[in-house]
Coordinates of C-alpha atoms in Angstrom, one line a residue:
M30 CA 19.0 -5.7 24.2
D31 CA 20.0 -6.6 20.7
Q32 CA 18.9 -9.4 18.4
K33 CA 21.9 -11.6 19.2
Q34 CA 21.1 -11.5 23.0
I35 CA 17.4 -12.3 22.3
E36 CA 18.4 -15.3 20.2
E37 CA 20.8 -16.6 23.0
I38 CA 17.9 -16.4 25.5
V39 CA 15.6 -18.2 23.2
R40 CA 18.1 -21.0 22.6
S41 CA 18.8 -21.4 26.3
V42 CA 15.1 -21.6 27.2
M43 CA 14.5 -24.2 24.4
A44 CA 17.4 -26.2 25.6
S45 CA 16.2 -26.3 29.2
M46 CA 12.7 -27.3 28.1
G47 CA 14.2 -30.2 26.1
E48 CA 16.1 -31.4 29.2
S49 CA 13.1 -31.2 31.5
Q50 CA 10.8 -33.1 29.2
P51 CA 12.5 -36.4 28.3
Q52 CA 10.7 -38.6 25.7
A53 CA 8.7 -41.5 27.1
P54 CA 9.9 -45.0 26.0
A55 CA 8.3 -46.2 22.8
E56 CA 6.9 -49.3 24.4
S57 CA 4.8 -47.3 26.9
A58 CA 2.8 -45.8 24.1
P59 CA -0.7 -47.3 24.0
A60 CA -1.7 -49.3 21.0
C61 CA -4.3 -47.9 18.7
S62 CA -6.5 -49.2 16.0
A63 CA -5.9 -48.5 12.3
K64 CA -8.8 -46.1 12.4
Q65 CA -7.5 -44.2 15.4
C66 CA -4.0 -43.9 14.0
A67 CA -5.0 -42.8 10.5
A68 CA -3.7 -39.5 9.4
P69 CA -6.1 -36.6 10.0
S70 CA -8.1 -35.4 7.0
A71 CA -6.6 -32.4 5.2
P72 CA -8.1 -29.1 6.0
S73 CA -10.3 -27.3 3.5
A74 CA -9.0 -24.5 1.4
A75 CA -10.8 -22.0 3.7
E76 CA -9.6 -23.5 6.9
S77 CA -6.0 -23.6 5.6
C78 CA -6.3 -19.8 4.9
A79 CA -5.6 -20.4 1.2
L80 CA -8.4 -18.0 0.3
D81 CA -7.9 -14.3 -0.2
L82 CA -9.6 -12.9 2.9
G83 CA -11.1 -10.1 0.9
S84 CA -12.5 -12.3 -1.8
A85 CA -16.2 -12.9 -2.4
E86 CA -15.7 -16.6 -1.6
A87 CA -14.2 -15.8 1.8
K88 CA -17.0 -13.4 2.6
A89 CA -19.6 -16.0 1.7
W90 CA -17.9 -18.7 3.8
V91 CA -20.2 -20.5 6.3
G92 CA -18.2 -21.8 9.3
V93 CA -21.0 -23.8 11.0
E94 CA -20.0 -27.5 10.9
N95 CA -22.7 -30.1 10.0
P96 CA -25.6 -27.6 9.8
H97 CA -29.1 -29.0 9.8
R98 CA -30.1 -26.7 6.9
A99 CA -27.0 -25.6 5.0
D100 CA -29.2 -23.8 2.4
V101 CA -30.7 -21.6 5.0
L102 CA -27.3 -20.6 6.4
A103 CA -26.0 -19.9 2.9
E104 CA -29.0 -17.6 2.2
L105 CA -28.6 -15.8 5.5
R106 CA -24.9 -15.3 4.7
R107 CA -25.7 -13.8 1.3
S108 CA -28.3 -11.5 2.8
T109 CA -26.0 -9.5 5.1
A110 CA -22.5 -8.3 5.6
A111 CA -22.7 -8.9 9.3
R112 CA -20.6 -11.6 10.9
V113 CA -23.2 -14.5 10.9
C114 CA -22.7 -18.2 10.4
T115 CA -19.0 -18.1 11.4
G116 CA -19.2 -21.2 13.6
R117 CA -17.1 -21.9 16.7
A118 CA -14.2 -24.2 17.7
G119 CA -15.2 -24.9 21.3
P120 CA -15.5 -21.4 22.9
R121 CA -13.3 -19.8 20.2
P122 CA -14.0 -18.5 16.7
R123 CA -12.9 -20.6 13.7
T124 CA -9.5 -19.7 12.2
L125 CA -10.8 -18.1 9.0
A126 CA -13.5 -16.1 10.9
L127 CA -10.8 -14.7 13.2
L128 CA -8.4 -13.9 10.3
R129 CA -11.2 -12.1 8.4
F130 CA -12.0 -10.1 11.6
L131 CA -8.4 -9.0 11.9
A132 CA -8.2 -8.2 8.1
D133 CA -11.3 -6.1 8.2
H134 CA -10.0 -4.3 11.3
S135 CA -6.7 -3.6 9.6
R136 CA -8.5 -2.2 6.5
S137 CA -10.5 0.2 8.7
K138 CA -7.4 1.4 10.4
D139 CA -5.6 1.9 7.1
T140 CA -8.3 4.1 5.6
V141 CA -8.2 6.4 8.7
L142 CA -4.4 6.8 8.5
K143 CA -4.1 7.1 4.7
E144 CA -3.9 10.5 3.0
V145 CA -5.8 11.6 -0.1
P146 CA -3.1 11.9 -2.7
E147 CA -2.4 15.5 -3.9
E148 CA -2.2 14.1 -7.4
W149 CA -5.8 12.8 -7.1
V150 CA -7.1 16.2 -6.0
K151 CA -5.4 17.9 -8.9
A152 CA -6.7 15.4 -11.3
Q153 CA -10.3 16.2 -10.2
G154 CA -9.6 19.9 -10.8
L155 CA -10.4 20.9 -7.2
L156 CA -8.9 23.8 -5.3
E157 CA -7.3 22.3 -2.1
V158 CA -7.2 24.1 1.2
R159 CA -6.4 23.0 4.7
S160 CA -7.7 23.3 8.2
E161 CA -5.2 24.4 11.0
I162 CA -4.0 20.8 11.1
S163 CA -0.6 20.0 9.6
D164 CA -0.6 16.2 9.6
K165 CA -2.7 13.1 10.2
N166 CA -1.5 12.5 13.8
L167 CA -2.5 16.0 14.8
Y168 CA -5.8 15.6 13.1
L169 CA -6.6 12.5 15.2
T170 CA -5.6 14.1 18.5
R171 CA -6.8 17.7 18.0
P172 CA -10.3 17.7 16.5
D173 CA -10.8 21.3 17.6
M174 CA -8.1 22.5 15.1
G175 CA -9.8 20.5 12.3
R176 CA -12.9 22.8 12.8
R177 CA -11.0 25.9 11.7
L178 CA -9.5 26.9 8.4
S179 CA -5.9 28.0 8.2
Q180 CA -5.3 31.7 7.3
E181 CA -3.9 30.6 3.9
A182 CA -7.2 28.7 3.3
I183 CA -9.3 31.7 4.2
D184 CA -7.3 33.9 1.8
A185 CA -7.6 31.3 -1.0
L186 CA -11.4 31.0 -0.6
K187 CA -11.9 34.7 -0.7
A188 CA -9.8 35.0 -3.8
Q189 CA -10.8 32.0 -5.9
C190 CA -14.4 31.0 -4.9
V191 CA -17.7 32.4 -6.0
A192 CA -19.2 34.7 -3.4
S193 CA -22.7 34.5 -2.0
P194 CA -23.8 31.2 -3.7
D195 CA -27.1 29.6 -3.0
V196 CA -25.3 26.3 -2.4
Q197 CA -21.7 25.7 -1.6
V198 CA -20.4 22.1 -2.0
V199 CA -17.3 21.1 0.0
I200 CA -15.4 17.8 0.0
S201 CA -13.3 16.7 2.9
D202 CA -11.3 13.6 3.7
G203 CA -12.6 13.3 7.3
L204 CA -11.9 9.9 8.8
S205 CA -12.0 7.8 5.6
T206 CA -9.8 8.4 2.6
D207 CA -11.4 5.6 0.6
A208 CA -14.9 7.1 1.0
I209 CA -13.8 10.2 -1.0
T210 CA -11.8 8.5 -3.7
A211 CA -14.3 5.6 -4.2
N212 CA -17.5 7.7 -4.4
Y213 CA -16.4 11.0 -5.8
E214 CA -17.0 10.4 -9.5
E215 CA -20.5 9.0 -8.9
I216 CA -21.8 11.7 -6.5
L217 CA -20.2 15.1 -7.3
P218 CA -21.0 15.4 -11.1
P219 CA -24.7 14.5 -10.7
L220 CA -24.9 16.6 -7.6
L221 CA -23.6 19.8 -9.3
S222 CA -25.6 19.1 -12.4
G223 CA -28.8 18.7 -10.4
L224 CA -28.3 21.9 -8.4
K225 CA -27.7 23.9 -11.6
Q226 CA -30.7 22.3 -13.3
A227 CA -32.8 23.4 -10.3
G228 CA -31.8 27.0 -11.1
L229 CA -29.5 27.5 -8.1
K230 CA -26.4 29.5 -7.9
V231 CA -23.7 26.9 -7.1
G232 CA -20.4 27.9 -5.5
T233 CA -16.9 26.7 -6.5
P234 CA -16.5 23.2 -5.2
F235 CA -13.2 22.6 -3.3
F236 CA -11.4 20.1 -1.1
V237 CA -10.5 20.6 2.5
R238 CA -7.7 18.5 3.9
Y239 CA -8.0 17.4 7.5
G240 CA -11.5 18.9 7.9
R241 CA -14.1 18.2 10.6
V242 CA -17.8 18.7 10.2
K243 CA -18.0 22.1 11.9
I244 CA -15.6 23.6 9.5
E245 CA -18.5 24.1 7.1
D246 CA -19.8 26.8 9.5
Q247 CA -16.7 29.0 8.9
I248 CA -16.8 28.3 5.2
G249 CA -20.4 29.4 4.9
E250 CA -19.7 32.5 6.9
I251 CA -16.7 33.5 4.8
L252 CA -18.4 32.9 1.4
G253 CA -21.9 34.1 2.4
A254 CA -23.5 30.8 1.3
K255 CA -27.1 30.2 2.0
V256 CA -26.7 26.4 2.1
V257 CA -23.4 24.5 2.7
I258 CA -23.1 20.8 1.8
L259 CA -20.1 19.0 3.2
L260 CA -19.3 15.5 1.8
V261 CA -17.0 13.9 4.3
G262 CA -15.6 10.4 4.9
E263 CA -17.3 8.6 7.8
R264 CA -15.5 6.9 10.6
P265 CA -15.1 3.4 9.1
G266 CA -16.8 0.4 10.4
L267 CA -15.3 -3.1 10.5
G268 CA -14.6 -3.9 6.9
Q269 CA -16.6 -0.9 5.6
S270 CA -14.2 1.8 4.7
E271 CA -16.0 3.5 1.8
S272 CA -18.9 5.1 3.6
L273 CA -19.5 8.8 2.9
S274 CA -21.7 11.3 4.8
C275 CA -23.4 14.5 3.7
Y276 CA -23.8 17.3 6.3
A277 CA -26.1 20.1 5.1
V278 CA -26.7 23.3 7.0
Y279 CA -28.7 26.5 6.2
S280 CA -27.0 29.9 6.7
P281 CA -24.3 28.6 9.1
R282 CA -22.5 30.8 11.7
V283 CA -19.5 29.8 13.7
A284 CA -20.9 31.3 16.9
T285 CA -24.5 30.2 16.8
T286 CA -24.8 27.0 14.6
V287 CA -25.2 23.8 16.7
E288 CA -25.3 20.1 15.7
A289 CA -29.1 20.0 15.7
D290 CA -29.0 22.6 12.9
R291 CA -27.4 20.1 10.5
T292 CA -29.2 17.6 8.3
C293 CA -27.2 14.4 7.8
I294 CA -27.4 11.8 5.1
S295 CA -25.0 8.9 6.0
N296 CA -24.0 5.5 4.7
I297 CA -23.4 6.7 1.1
H298 CA -21.6 3.9 -0.7
Q299 CA -22.3 1.0 -3.1
G300 CA -23.5 -1.3 -0.3
G301 CA -25.7 1.4 1.3
T302 CA -27.3 4.4 -0.4
P303 CA -25.8 4.5 -3.9
P304 CA -23.9 7.7 -4.6
V305 CA -26.0 8.6 -7.6
E306 CA -29.2 8.2 -5.7
A307 CA -27.7 10.2 -2.8
A308 CA -26.9 13.1 -5.2
A309 CA -30.6 13.3 -6.1
V310 CA -31.7 13.3 -2.5
I311 CA -29.2 16.0 -1.6
V312 CA -30.4 18.2 -4.5
D313 CA -34.0 17.9 -3.2
L314 CA -32.8 18.6 0.4
A315 CA -31.0 21.8 -0.7
K316 CA -34.2 23.0 -2.5
R317 CA -36.3 22.4 0.6
M318 CA -33.8 24.1 2.8
L319 CA -33.9 27.2 0.7
E320 CA -37.7 27.2 0.6
Q321 CA -38.1 26.8 4.3
K322 CA -34.9 28.8 5.2
A323 CA -34.0 26.2 7.8
S324 CA -32.1 22.9 8.3
G325 CA -31.8 20.2 10.9
I326 CA -34.6 20.0 13.5
N327 CA -36.0 23.3 12.3
M328 CA -37.2 21.9 9.0
T329 CA -40.8 20.7 8.6
R330 CA -41.4 17.4 6.8

């Protein structure tokens, strides 16, 4: 069915609706007072969706009509990024609240589907390798392939990376492109600097495209690393697409390392754990792992 046929159907339906619903005589309309017939008040800028849905003003919007304590609601709204004080229109959400929900949902979807630009990786001076995944669609449908390096990646790591480091740092896009590009400059330089100041042998940092968490086990095995630190984009929340996670593991092995062997630091972003602060925590974590020769649930506090 082409566009012309669709338009014909729409016109015929609209015409039949017009015939079946004749207008009532003007004299049958009930009289109304001047107050009742007055034009409705113009909607606010927020309700007319004139605001940028990502702006600070839109995020601070309070949708509760005629609140008893407006100052309390405003303070509550400022204290959290959660969807509070949105108000209702009968059983339904207010227009702006619904549009912000849809906008945040779209933002989260976008960061999953976007690619980290190759130009960005080159600008950071990082070696780029890949898992067995060839594109984003395969990455989302075959997580098992994202846990293994391609043969080209294995050869590149053996040829270009420092062997047997104390700590190997790996960056991967994971499920959030924004998490990598937004936090990289504030977490990697202080992290590498802190590890070196601690007297540790640091491996060559590199970027893995389409990587899953377990890929760090194969990396550690190939390079003979004592500790592998993987910085990977978290699955985005609603409106929060810049959250980074750190997965650290001691002496990983593909065949024997399980999820309980990993130590995770999550929610690394400007609205959570600041990247610079996270870098210091990761350095301390790596030192304790090397001292205890353990990670995950095997570490003592």
